Amino acid sequence: MILLPCPWCGPRDADEFGYAGEIRPRPDPSTTTPAEWRGYLYLRRNTAGWTRERWFHRMGCRRYLVLERDTTNNDVRPSTDASSGSGS
Amino acid sequence: MSMRLGPRVGEVIDRDEPLSFTWNGRTYPGYAGDTIASALAACGVRVFSRSFKYHRPRGLLTASHLDPGCMVQVDDEPNVRGAHRRVRPGMDVRSQDTWPTLSFDVKAANELARRMLPAGFYYKTFMSPGWLWPAYERVLERFAHGGVVGPGKVSALDGNERYDKRHAHPDVLVAGGGPAGMAAAVTAARSGCSVMLVEEELELGGHLRWGDDVDLTALSELRGRVAATPGIEVLTDAVVLGRYDGNEISVLQRGLPHVAERLVKARARTLVAAPGLIERPYVFAGNDVPGVMLSTAVRRLVNLHAVKPGDRAVVLTANADGDATALDLERAGVEVTRVDARRGGDVTRALGRGRVRAVELGDGRRVECDLLVTATGWTSAVSLLTMAGDQPRYDDTAARFRPDASRLPSDVMATGGVVGDGSCAQLVAHGEATGREAARRSAQSSVTASAAPPPLPVEPHPALFRGRTHGMVDFSEDVSSKDLFTAVEEGFRCPELAKRYTTATMGPAQGKLESVNVVAIIAEATGAAIAETGTTTWRPPYAPVSLGALAGRLREPTRLSPLASWHHSHGAAPLVAGAWIRPDHYGDPVAEAASVRDGVGIIDVTPIGKIDLRGPDVSRLLNLVYVNKWSKLEVGRVRYGVMCGEDGVVIDDGVTGRLAEDRYLMSTTSSGAVTVWEWLESWLQTERPQWRVHATPVTTSYASINVAGPRSRDLLARVVDDVDVAPEAFPYMHVRTGRLAGVPGCVVWRIGFTGELSFELHVPAGYGLHVWERLLEAGRDLGVRPFGVEAQRILRLEKGHLIVGQDTDATTKAYGAALDGLVKLDKDDFVGRPELSWGGQPGDGQRLVGLRMSPDSLVPAEGSQLLDHRGLICGRVTSSRLSPALGRAVCLAQVEAALAEPGRQVTVRLVDGGTARAAVTEQLAQVDPEGVRLRA
Ligand SMILES: [Zn+2]
């Protein structure tokens, strides 16, 4: 079980978090096309390497976090709160 | 015939505590401290099981937890390691899978049919024709390992058959309690670390326990140091199962009071692996005949348990431990013939069937004996290190794979025999240096300078894997060296493939005894070097683990409303609804429903999700998460809303009321209470962090009671203190706050899931029972009665109100749930807007409709399929009940959009195989479609 760094709670077992997935920008709903919108809904880069993803600290501070993680070895870098501006 | 020896210096049995137990129904004596295997061996028992494929008699091989030959059934517990489990008074021990008896085994006739079971027989013999598979399966299951799980005699754990879990956070976890492991633990603890020292065997000490006087002195000195050092938690009879990301170490603990097993999840700053060496069996003809043992097995039996393993022994020795074993045997009065492998001595064949009768030596001599001991080499127990990234390398000098410490992450270290050879003092020095460095890496130490442990010497050892004959390689799976040669001939030249083809290393021993022999024999068969043949991959768990230990205790909480005790004492039938237990009914759901239609009833709806929303931007949030419009909701009003995901699929519904300018109360479905809250938070925290909204879950802060029926206003009027419930003062879809039955801070909204005039009261939870009882008391002359979930489901179905998740599924978009009218595409944005703006055309999925059955009293089971005129499936019944108000079935169904028009006929496929006709109704509501009663 990997340890995730929560900016509020410190290193915590990944069991405590919900995985909210790769961060992807939400298209403007008033101008989006079906192709673009469905890419946002269903397509993921699934990178082998460093990814930016969102985790929800469900059993801790209940904040959504932005975390960089290397999917090949689960190395992680310090995370930030999703509302701090780097989240989208 | 007693094989018990006189007292030994290092024995672990307590001769002052004799006991008795049964083996296959007969009573045997033993001493406290005996294992099942040692007690039986002391009584002259030599055959403990039958082998897997050929059902050959099997005796002790390693006399340790790894022994493949003595898995036994103990009381109702199967697959117990008989050479590890201590015997207890009165224990009922039985051999496993030896029908009809251990001594006379019909399946031994299999051996004659060896040709039937060639290498890869799983993939050859029982393959075709496929339709015979059920018959093959019945044949194969007779060959399977394993005892019987209950309901036999209940074990001494009776009533305590629980499994437990624990989390631990040691600075240093030392896996292995031999000399190096003990030294590492002591040094790390003295440097200020909290240390967990885990040993698979029943006591600390490793190989020192069965050693000579010098070893025993070192043992007691090291044990004394461990006991005297604060900060070391010692777990014996506990095995490290695996090492995972973040240095999470799983440890299985056995032999505890009150629990059968406990799984410890330890998050260690530094792992020190000190697993030692495992003695390797030698491959030759007859190497699995009872009486052929490893040297460590003999030393355990003689020195720990005072058991004489035979009377005349041949000892094939290639190292100092083999020499010491010969001396131990001689001291125990056994006649010993030494065969020195370092001088070219060899064993070609063990003769005998139920026991060794004689041995053929490499020089052609034949020696009569009843015990053959091999000391032909060691295997490094590298599995834990490979889980951390190590790739062991074959060392020609030592004739074994050794870890490559350079590949280990900084939080994993190794010490002891797995690293190299050396005297006890050298192993201890290496352990101490490793413990000091582990403490430094754990940053809990005053020691600052990094000091690499001094290297351990590597002693030359002859490379002995297979002799001149073919013999057993995997004793658990009955795979011989001949089978491996066959596999290589058939093209399975890589160990990973040959392993799967022959099932070698795939039995209960999981390769710990046999995997290096497998590699060596494949290398021999392919003509390659061992180093270039490579190994198989080690994966957790290192040792077998019971499902009970993985599951642990049931930690799923049950949620109960503050009225639960009242429901229980008034005959409510419990209904498990997600985490909640709710009253399904109080004996007569139809009468309960009728009382709501005709008079008044009350229902506990506490599980309804409730979220308190405050702040200046709540209406913007509501506009975003609901498909309908919220900006004009006035204070004192309530509105029904539907939430869809970004894919347009309906995810929840409920009403939200505006209690004050900046304060709202949102309700959700019971099952959606938590997910909706998290979902609101995700929008507030990620996409709209600038909005000022506080969302607080208050589901269990309130007891929620729905008062429903034409007399509900009359009843409520008797319990309100400061709320005017007159129709003109409190219209439909409005909310009021105030005092009820003396309780301040209540929220009342006038809504109608049941289709009747009704009021939903949200009362501070601690006063829920008070208000509930007050309502029943005040309404006695009105005929008020409690109703349960079943009556509510009947009522809402008569009214055609959908339940998200029952009448919709994970593909139902808003228009598929007949909610098109709510979707306001003229809003700039809301969740799922683009998807909903493109959909909703005929042919686009299914629609929610009402069904009228023919005959009309037939109630099809929920989930019944609907068929179109061609007989193709075109939908399903999502909800169905017999309506007491109408005297006929009322149904909701999902049906293809093209068939969703009123009057269209479909066929319903019934559970009993028959069919019935049904017609799509004009509207979903069958009772009061105009909503007159709601607005009364
Ligand atoms: Zn946190």
PDB file of C-alpha atoms in Angstrom, chain B residues 627-733:
ATOM      1  CA  VAL B 627     -30.553  19.866 -13.945  1.00  0.00           C
ATOM      2  CA  ASN B 628     -33.410  22.229 -13.079  1.00  0.00           C
ATOM      3  CA  LYS B 629     -33.404  25.915 -12.088  1.00  0.00           C
ATOM      4  CA  TRP B 630     -32.768  27.142  -8.565  1.00  0.00           C
ATOM      5  CA  SER B 631     -31.899  30.804  -8.754  1.00  0.00           C
ATOM      6  CA  LYS B 632     -35.448  31.934  -7.975  1.00  0.00           C
ATOM      7  CA  LEU B 633     -36.143  29.662  -5.017  1.00  0.00           C
ATOM      8  CA  GLU B 634     -37.562  31.946  -2.326  1.00  0.00           C
ATOM      9  CA  VAL B 635     -36.989  31.594   1.370  1.00  0.00           C
ATOM     10  CA  GLY B 636     -39.601  29.192   2.712  1.00  0.00           C
ATOM     11  CA  ARG B 637     -39.858  27.178  -0.498  1.00  0.00           C
ATOM     12  CA  VAL B 638     -38.862  23.597  -1.283  1.00  0.00           C
ATOM     13  CA  ARG B 639     -38.097  22.208  -4.732  1.00  0.00           C
ATOM     14  CA  TYR B 640     -37.552  18.742  -6.164  1.00  0.00           C
ATOM     15  CA  GLY B 641     -34.305  18.365  -8.039  1.00  0.00           C
ATOM     16  CA  VAL B 642     -32.473  15.765 -10.086  1.00  0.00           C
ATOM     17  CA  MET B 643     -28.714  15.383 -10.323  1.00  0.00           C
ATOM     18  CA  CYS B 644     -26.955  13.907 -13.343  1.00  0.00           C
ATOM     19  CA  GLY B 645     -23.325  13.084 -13.921  1.00  0.00           C
ATOM     20  CA  GLU B 646     -21.262  14.700 -16.653  1.00  0.00           C
ATOM     21  CA  ASP B 647     -22.417  11.809 -18.854  1.00  0.00           C
ATOM     22  CA  GLY B 648     -26.071  12.777 -18.312  1.00  0.00           C
ATOM     23  CA  VAL B 649     -26.850   9.720 -16.197  1.00  0.00           C
ATOM     24  CA  VAL B 650     -29.200  10.291 -13.264  1.00  0.00           C
ATOM     25  CA  ILE B 651     -27.212   9.917 -10.047  1.00  0.00           C
ATOM     26  CA  ASP B 652     -29.531  11.190  -7.327  1.00  0.00           C
ATOM     27  CA  ASP B 653     -32.682  13.101  -6.565  1.00  0.00           C
ATOM     28  CA  GLY B 654     -34.310  14.782  -3.634  1.00  0.00           C
ATOM     29  CA  VAL B 655     -35.768  18.033  -2.369  1.00  0.00           C
ATOM     30  CA  THR B 656     -33.896  21.075  -1.184  1.00  0.00           C
ATOM     31  CA  GLY B 657     -35.463  23.799   0.895  1.00  0.00           C
ATOM     32  CA  ARG B 658     -34.354  27.364   1.493  1.00  0.00           C
ATOM     33  CA  LEU B 659     -34.552  27.968   5.234  1.00  0.00           C
ATOM     34  CA  ALA B 660     -33.055  31.465   5.233  1.00  0.00           C
ATOM     35  CA  GLU B 661     -31.288  33.853   2.877  1.00  0.00           C
ATOM     36  CA  ASP B 662     -27.947  31.982   3.090  1.00  0.00           C
ATOM     37  CA  ARG B 663     -29.099  28.658   4.510  1.00  0.00           C
ATOM     38  CA  TYR B 664     -30.500  25.620   2.704  1.00  0.00           C
ATOM     39  CA  LEU B 665     -31.200  22.014   3.649  1.00  0.00           C
ATOM     40  CA  MET B 666     -30.633  19.485   0.846  1.00  0.00           C
ATOM     41  CA  SER B 667     -31.991  15.963   0.963  1.00  0.00           C
ATOM     42  CA  THR B 668     -30.608  13.053  -1.011  1.00  0.00           C
ATOM     43  CA  THR B 669     -31.497   9.410  -1.418  1.00  0.00           C
ATOM     44  CA  SER B 670     -30.472   7.257   1.563  1.00  0.00           C
ATOM     45  CA  SER B 671     -27.809   5.440  -0.409  1.00  0.00           C
ATOM     46  CA  GLY B 672     -26.544   8.640  -2.011  1.00  0.00           C
ATOM     47  CA  ALA B 673     -26.038  10.604   1.205  1.00  0.00           C
ATOM     48  CA  VAL B 674     -22.269  10.204   1.302  1.00  0.00           C
ATOM     49  CA  THR B 675     -21.531  10.150  -2.420  1.00  0.00           C
ATOM     50  CA  VAL B 676     -23.551  13.310  -3.076  1.00  0.00           C
ATOM     51  CA  TRP B 677     -21.734  15.131  -0.296  1.00  0.00           C
ATOM     52  CA  GLU B 678     -18.337  14.104  -1.687  1.00  0.00           C
ATOM     53  CA  TRP B 679     -19.522  15.065  -5.153  1.00  0.00           C
ATOM     54  CA  LEU B 680     -20.596  18.539  -3.998  1.00  0.00           C
ATOM     55  CA  GLU B 681     -17.211  18.896  -2.324  1.00  0.00           C
ATOM     56  CA  SER B 682     -15.429  17.914  -5.505  1.00  0.00           C
ATOM     57  CA  TRP B 683     -17.171  20.718  -7.431  1.00  0.00           C
ATOM     58  CA  LEU B 684     -16.573  23.196  -4.642  1.00  0.00           C
ATOM     59  CA  GLN B 685     -12.925  22.257  -4.150  1.00  0.00           C
ATOM     60  CA  THR B 686     -11.779  21.675  -7.710  1.00  0.00           C
ATOM     61  CA  GLU B 687     -13.884  23.503 -10.317  1.00  0.00           C
ATOM     62  CA  ARG B 688     -15.442  26.300  -8.269  1.00  0.00           C
ATOM     63  CA  PRO B 689     -13.074  26.985  -5.369  1.00  0.00           C
ATOM     64  CA  GLN B 690     -13.992  30.684  -5.438  1.00  0.00           C
ATOM     65  CA  TRP B 691     -17.600  29.966  -4.404  1.00  0.00           C
ATOM     66  CA  ARG B 692     -18.397  30.509  -0.742  1.00  0.00           C
ATOM     67  CA  VAL B 693     -20.393  27.497   0.347  1.00  0.00           C
ATOM     68  CA  HIS B 694     -20.130  25.279   3.400  1.00  0.00           C
ATOM     69  CA  ALA B 695     -21.571  21.787   2.941  1.00  0.00           C
ATOM     70  CA  THR B 696     -22.092  19.839   6.160  1.00  0.00           C
ATOM     71  CA  PRO B 697     -23.589  16.364   6.294  1.00  0.00           C
ATOM     72  CA  VAL B 698     -26.361  16.317   8.910  1.00  0.00           C
ATOM     73  CA  THR B 699     -28.097  13.030   8.044  1.00  0.00           C
ATOM     74  CA  THR B 700     -27.806  11.631  11.544  1.00  0.00           C
ATOM     75  CA  SER B 701     -28.129  14.981  13.283  1.00  0.00           C
ATOM     76  CA  TYR B 702     -31.841  14.785  12.622  1.00  0.00           C
ATOM     77  CA  ALA B 703     -34.433  12.116  13.151  1.00  0.00           C
ATOM     78  CA  SER B 704     -36.702  12.386  10.126  1.00  0.00           C
ATOM     79  CA  ILE B 705     -40.362  11.476  10.338  1.00  0.00           C
ATOM     80  CA  ASN B 706     -42.832  11.633   7.486  1.00  0.00           C
ATOM     81  CA  VAL B 707     -46.452  12.267   8.535  1.00  0.00           C
ATOM     82  CA  ALA B 708     -48.648  11.238   5.610  1.00  0.00           C
ATOM     83  CA  GLY B 709     -52.332  10.949   4.833  1.00  0.00           C
ATOM     84  CA  PRO B 710     -55.430  13.149   4.534  1.00  0.00           C
ATOM     85  CA  ARG B 711     -55.482  13.629   8.339  1.00  0.00           C
ATOM     86  CA  SER B 712     -51.784  14.494   8.578  1.00  0.00           C
ATOM     87  CA  ARG B 713     -52.458  18.218   8.893  1.00  0.00           C
ATOM     88  CA  ASP B 714     -54.900  17.595  11.738  1.00  0.00           C
ATOM     89  CA  LEU B 715     -52.300  15.513  13.526  1.00  0.00           C
ATOM     90  CA  LEU B 716     -49.440  17.923  12.954  1.00  0.00           C
ATOM     91  CA  ALA B 717     -51.535  20.839  14.210  1.00  0.00           C
ATOM     92  CA  ARG B 718     -51.713  19.101  17.598  1.00  0.00           C
ATOM     93  CA  VAL B 719     -47.942  18.855  18.049  1.00  0.00           C
ATOM     94  CA  VAL B 720     -46.609  22.097  16.521  1.00  0.00           C
ATOM     95  CA  ASP B 721     -45.901  24.937  18.894  1.00  0.00           C
ATOM     96  CA  ASP B 722     -45.201  27.887  16.619  1.00  0.00           C
ATOM     97  CA  VAL B 723     -45.791  26.752  13.029  1.00  0.00           C
ATOM     98  CA  ASP B 724     -49.036  27.595  11.258  1.00  0.00           C
ATOM     99  CA  VAL B 725     -49.988  24.483   9.281  1.00  0.00           C
ATOM    100  CA  ALA B 726     -53.191  25.881   7.747  1.00  0.00           C
ATOM    101  CA  PRO B 727     -53.353  25.177   3.961  1.00  0.00           C
ATOM    102  CA  GLU B 728     -53.014  28.832   3.004  1.00  0.00           C
ATOM    103  CA  ALA B 729     -50.239  29.492   5.547  1.00  0.00           C
ATOM    104  CA  PHE B 730     -48.192  26.391   4.669  1.00  0.00           C
ATOM    105  CA  PRO B 731     -48.812  25.400   1.033  1.00  0.00           C
ATOM    106  CA  TYR B 732     -47.456  22.420  -0.875  1.00  0.00           C
ATOM    107  CA  MET B 733     -43.663  22.524  -1.513  1.00  0.00           C
TER     108      MET B 733
END
